[in-house]
Short mmCIF file of N, CA and C in Angstrom, two decimals:
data_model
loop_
_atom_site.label_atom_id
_atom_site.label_comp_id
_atom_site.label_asym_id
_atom_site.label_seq_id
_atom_site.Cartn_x
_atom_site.Cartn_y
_atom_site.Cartn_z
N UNK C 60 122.87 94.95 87.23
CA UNK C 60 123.72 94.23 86.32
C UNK C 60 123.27 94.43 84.88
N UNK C 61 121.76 94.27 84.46
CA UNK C 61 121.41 94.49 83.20
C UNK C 61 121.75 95.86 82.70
N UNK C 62 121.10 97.08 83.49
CA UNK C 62 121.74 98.64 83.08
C UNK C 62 123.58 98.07 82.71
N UNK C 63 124.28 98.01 83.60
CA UNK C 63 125.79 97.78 83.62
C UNK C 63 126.13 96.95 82.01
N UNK C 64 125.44 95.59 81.46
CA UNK C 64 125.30 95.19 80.46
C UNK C 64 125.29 96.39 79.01
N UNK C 65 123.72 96.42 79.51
CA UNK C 65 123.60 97.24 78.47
C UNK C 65 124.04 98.61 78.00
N UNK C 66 124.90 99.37 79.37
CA UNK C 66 125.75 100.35 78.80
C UNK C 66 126.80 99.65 78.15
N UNK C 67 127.52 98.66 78.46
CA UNK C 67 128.68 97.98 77.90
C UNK C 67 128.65 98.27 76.29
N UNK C 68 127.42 97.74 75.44
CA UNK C 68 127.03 97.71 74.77
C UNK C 68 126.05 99.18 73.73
N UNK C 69 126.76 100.00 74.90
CA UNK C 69 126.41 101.17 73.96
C UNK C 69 124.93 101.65 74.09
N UNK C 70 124.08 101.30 74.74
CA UNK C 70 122.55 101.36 74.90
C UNK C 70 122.43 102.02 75.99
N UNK C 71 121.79 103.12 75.70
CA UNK C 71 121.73 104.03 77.31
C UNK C 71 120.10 103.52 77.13
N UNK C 72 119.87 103.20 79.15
CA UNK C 72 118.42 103.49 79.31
C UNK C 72 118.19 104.57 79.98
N UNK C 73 116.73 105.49 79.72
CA UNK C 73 115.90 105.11 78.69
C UNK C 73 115.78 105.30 77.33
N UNK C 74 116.94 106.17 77.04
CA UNK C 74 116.97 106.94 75.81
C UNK C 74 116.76 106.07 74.45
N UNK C 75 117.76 104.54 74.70
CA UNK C 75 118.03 103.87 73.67
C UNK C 75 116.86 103.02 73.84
N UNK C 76 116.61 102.35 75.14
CA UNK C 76 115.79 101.04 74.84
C UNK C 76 115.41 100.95 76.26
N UNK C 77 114.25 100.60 76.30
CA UNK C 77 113.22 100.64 77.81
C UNK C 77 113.48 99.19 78.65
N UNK C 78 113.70 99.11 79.54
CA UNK C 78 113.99 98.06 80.65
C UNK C 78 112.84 98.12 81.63
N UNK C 79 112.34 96.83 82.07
CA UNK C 79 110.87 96.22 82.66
C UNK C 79 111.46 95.13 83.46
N UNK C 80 111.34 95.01 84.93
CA UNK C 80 111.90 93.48 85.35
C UNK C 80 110.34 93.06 85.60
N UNK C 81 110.08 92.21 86.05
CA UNK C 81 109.31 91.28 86.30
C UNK C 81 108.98 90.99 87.35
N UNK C 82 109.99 91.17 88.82
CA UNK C 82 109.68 90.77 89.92
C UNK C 82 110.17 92.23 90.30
N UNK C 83 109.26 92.83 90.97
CA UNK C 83 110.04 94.00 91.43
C UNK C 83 110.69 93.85 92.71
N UNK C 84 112.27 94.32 92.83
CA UNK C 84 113.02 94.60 93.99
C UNK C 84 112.52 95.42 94.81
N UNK C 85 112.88 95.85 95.96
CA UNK C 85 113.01 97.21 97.12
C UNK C 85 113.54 97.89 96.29
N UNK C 86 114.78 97.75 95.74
CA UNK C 86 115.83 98.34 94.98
C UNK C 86 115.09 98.97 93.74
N UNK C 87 114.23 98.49 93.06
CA UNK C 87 113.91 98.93 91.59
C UNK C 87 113.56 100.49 92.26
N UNK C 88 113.26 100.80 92.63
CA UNK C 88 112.76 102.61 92.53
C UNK C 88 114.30 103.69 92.62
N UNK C 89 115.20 102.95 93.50
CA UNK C 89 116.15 103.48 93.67
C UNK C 89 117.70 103.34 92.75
N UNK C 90 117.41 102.57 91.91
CA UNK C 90 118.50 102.26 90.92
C UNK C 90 118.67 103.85 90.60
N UNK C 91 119.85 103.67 89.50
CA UNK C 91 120.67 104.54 88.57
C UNK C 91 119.82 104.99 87.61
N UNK C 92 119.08 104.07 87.41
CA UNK C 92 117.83 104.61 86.75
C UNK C 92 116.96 103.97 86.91
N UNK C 93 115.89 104.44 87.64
CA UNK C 93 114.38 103.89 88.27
C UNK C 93 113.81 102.89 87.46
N UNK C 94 113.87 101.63 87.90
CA UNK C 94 112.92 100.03 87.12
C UNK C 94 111.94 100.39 87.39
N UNK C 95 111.13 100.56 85.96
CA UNK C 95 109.62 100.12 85.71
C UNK C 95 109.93 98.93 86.45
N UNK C 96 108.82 98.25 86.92
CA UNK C 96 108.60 96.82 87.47
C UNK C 96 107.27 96.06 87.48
N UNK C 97 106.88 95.01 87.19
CA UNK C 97 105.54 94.28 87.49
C UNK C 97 105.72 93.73 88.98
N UNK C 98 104.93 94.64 89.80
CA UNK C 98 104.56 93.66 91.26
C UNK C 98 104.00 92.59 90.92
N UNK C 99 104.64 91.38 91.52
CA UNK C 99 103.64 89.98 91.94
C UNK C 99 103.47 90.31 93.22
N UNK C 100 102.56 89.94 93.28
CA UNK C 100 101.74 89.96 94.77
C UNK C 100 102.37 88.40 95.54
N UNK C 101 103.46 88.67 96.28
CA UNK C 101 104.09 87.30 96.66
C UNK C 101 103.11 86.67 98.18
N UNK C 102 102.76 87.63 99.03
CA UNK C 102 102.17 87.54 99.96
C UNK C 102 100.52 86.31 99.69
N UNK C 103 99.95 87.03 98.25
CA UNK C 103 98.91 86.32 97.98
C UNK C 103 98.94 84.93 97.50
N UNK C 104 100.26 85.16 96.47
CA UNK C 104 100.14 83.48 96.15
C UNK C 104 100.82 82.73 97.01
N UNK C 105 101.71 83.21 98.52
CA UNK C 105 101.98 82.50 99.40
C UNK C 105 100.08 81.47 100.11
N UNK C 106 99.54 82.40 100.46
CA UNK C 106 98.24 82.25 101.15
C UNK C 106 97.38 81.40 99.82
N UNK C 107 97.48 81.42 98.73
CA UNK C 107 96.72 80.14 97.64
C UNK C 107 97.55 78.73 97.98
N UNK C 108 99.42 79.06 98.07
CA UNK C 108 99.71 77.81 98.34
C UNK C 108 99.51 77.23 99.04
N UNK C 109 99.14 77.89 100.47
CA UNK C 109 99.31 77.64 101.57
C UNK C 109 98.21 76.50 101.70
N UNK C 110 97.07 77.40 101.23
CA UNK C 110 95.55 76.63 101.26
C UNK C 110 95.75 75.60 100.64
N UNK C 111 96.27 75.50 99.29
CA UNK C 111 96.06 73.90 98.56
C UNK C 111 97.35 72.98 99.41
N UNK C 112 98.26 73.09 99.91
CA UNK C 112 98.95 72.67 100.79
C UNK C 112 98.08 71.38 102.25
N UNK C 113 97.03 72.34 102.60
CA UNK C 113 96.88 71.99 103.63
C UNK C 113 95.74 71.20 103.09
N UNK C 114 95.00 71.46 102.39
CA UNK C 114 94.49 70.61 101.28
C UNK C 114 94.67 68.79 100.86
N UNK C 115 95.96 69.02 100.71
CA UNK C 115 96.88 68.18 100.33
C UNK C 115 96.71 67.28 101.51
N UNK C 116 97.43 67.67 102.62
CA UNK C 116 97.97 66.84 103.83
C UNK C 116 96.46 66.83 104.74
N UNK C 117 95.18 67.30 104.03
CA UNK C 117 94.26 66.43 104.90
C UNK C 117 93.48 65.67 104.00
N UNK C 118 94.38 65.31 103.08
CA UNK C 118 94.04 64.30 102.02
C UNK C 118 93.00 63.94 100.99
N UNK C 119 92.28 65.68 100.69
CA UNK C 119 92.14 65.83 99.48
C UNK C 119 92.66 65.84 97.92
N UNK C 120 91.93 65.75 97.01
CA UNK C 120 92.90 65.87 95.82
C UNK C 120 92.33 66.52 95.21
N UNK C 121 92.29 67.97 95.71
CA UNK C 121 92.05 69.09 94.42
C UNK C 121 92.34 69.37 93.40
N UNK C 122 92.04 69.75 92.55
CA UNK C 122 92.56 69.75 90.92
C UNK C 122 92.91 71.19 91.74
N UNK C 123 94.20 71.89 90.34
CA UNK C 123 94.83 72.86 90.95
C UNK C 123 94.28 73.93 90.28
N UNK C 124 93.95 74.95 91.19
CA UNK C 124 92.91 75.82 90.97
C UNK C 124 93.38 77.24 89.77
N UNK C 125 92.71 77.43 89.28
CA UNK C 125 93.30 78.92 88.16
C UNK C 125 93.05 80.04 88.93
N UNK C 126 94.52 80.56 89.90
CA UNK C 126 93.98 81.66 90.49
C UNK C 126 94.66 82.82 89.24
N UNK C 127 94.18 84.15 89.59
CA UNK C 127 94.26 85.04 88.73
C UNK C 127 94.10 86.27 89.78
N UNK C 128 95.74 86.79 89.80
CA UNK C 128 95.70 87.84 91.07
C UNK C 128 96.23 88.89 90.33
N UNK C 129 96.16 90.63 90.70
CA UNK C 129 96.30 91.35 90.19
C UNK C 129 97.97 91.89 90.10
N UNK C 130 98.68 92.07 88.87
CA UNK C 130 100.29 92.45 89.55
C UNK C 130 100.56 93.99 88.31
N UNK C 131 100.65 94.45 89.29
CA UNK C 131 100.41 96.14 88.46
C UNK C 131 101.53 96.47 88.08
N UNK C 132 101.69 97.44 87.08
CA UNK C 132 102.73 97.47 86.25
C UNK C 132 103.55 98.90 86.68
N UNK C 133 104.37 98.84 87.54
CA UNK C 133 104.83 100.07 88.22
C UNK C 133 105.94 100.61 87.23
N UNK C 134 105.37 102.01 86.94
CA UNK C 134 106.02 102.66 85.69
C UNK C 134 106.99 103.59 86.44
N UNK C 135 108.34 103.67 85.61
CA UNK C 135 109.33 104.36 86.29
C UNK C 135 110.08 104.89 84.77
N UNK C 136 111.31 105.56 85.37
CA UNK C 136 112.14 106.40 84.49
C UNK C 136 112.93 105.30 83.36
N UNK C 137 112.81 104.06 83.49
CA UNK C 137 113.29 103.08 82.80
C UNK C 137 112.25 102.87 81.26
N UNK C 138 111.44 102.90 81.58
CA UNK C 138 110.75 102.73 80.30
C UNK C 138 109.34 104.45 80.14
N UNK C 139 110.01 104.67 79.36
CA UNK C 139 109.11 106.51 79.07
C UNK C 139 108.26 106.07 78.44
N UNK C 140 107.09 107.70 78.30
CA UNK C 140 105.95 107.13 77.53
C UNK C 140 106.22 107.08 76.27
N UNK C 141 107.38 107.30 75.37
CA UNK C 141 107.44 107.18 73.92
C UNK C 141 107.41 105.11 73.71
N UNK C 142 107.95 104.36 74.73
CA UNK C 142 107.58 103.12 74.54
C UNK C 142 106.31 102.54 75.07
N UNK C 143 105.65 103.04 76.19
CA UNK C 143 104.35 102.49 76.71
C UNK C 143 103.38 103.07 75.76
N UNK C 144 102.67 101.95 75.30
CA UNK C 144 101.31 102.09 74.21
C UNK C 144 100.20 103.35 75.42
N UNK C 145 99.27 104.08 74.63
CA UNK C 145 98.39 105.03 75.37
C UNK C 145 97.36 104.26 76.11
N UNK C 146 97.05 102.91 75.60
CA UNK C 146 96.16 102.05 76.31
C UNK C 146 96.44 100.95 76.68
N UNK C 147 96.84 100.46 77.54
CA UNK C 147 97.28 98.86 77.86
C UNK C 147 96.10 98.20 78.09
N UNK C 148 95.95 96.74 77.24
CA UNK C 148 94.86 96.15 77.20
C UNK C 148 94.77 95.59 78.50
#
């Protein structure tokens, strides 16, 4: 829908302007034009909820914990290297 948008509007990707979703689809590799995407790791923060969940219902009161899981930045034909910086911090 966003590609479909933004041709409306005259913006070809990647030529004009680089597109990044956030949650990556099945679909992002196979679009019209391949989504860069950030994996979340849904599997992992299922298994953090899960734990403070059960947590919960055996009637602890954990403060809620700062997890910090890895979600990699899967580069595709949507965003080229003329927009990705040479070093990502």
């Amino acid at each position: 829908m966003t590609l479909a948008i933004l041709r409306e509007m005259g913006l070809r990707v990647p030529e004009d302007i680089a597109l990044v979703s956030l949650d990556e689809s099945e679909a992002a590799p196979y679009q019209e034009v391949p989504l860069t995407a950030v994996r979340s790791p849904k599997f992992e923060l299922g298994v953090h909820a899960v734990e403070m969940l059960l947590r919960l219902i055996s009637g602890e009161r954990p403060q809620p914990p700062e997890v910090v899981l890895p979600m990699p930045l899967m580069i595709r034909r949507s965003s080229p290297p003329k927009f990705i910086q040479e070093e990502l911090p």
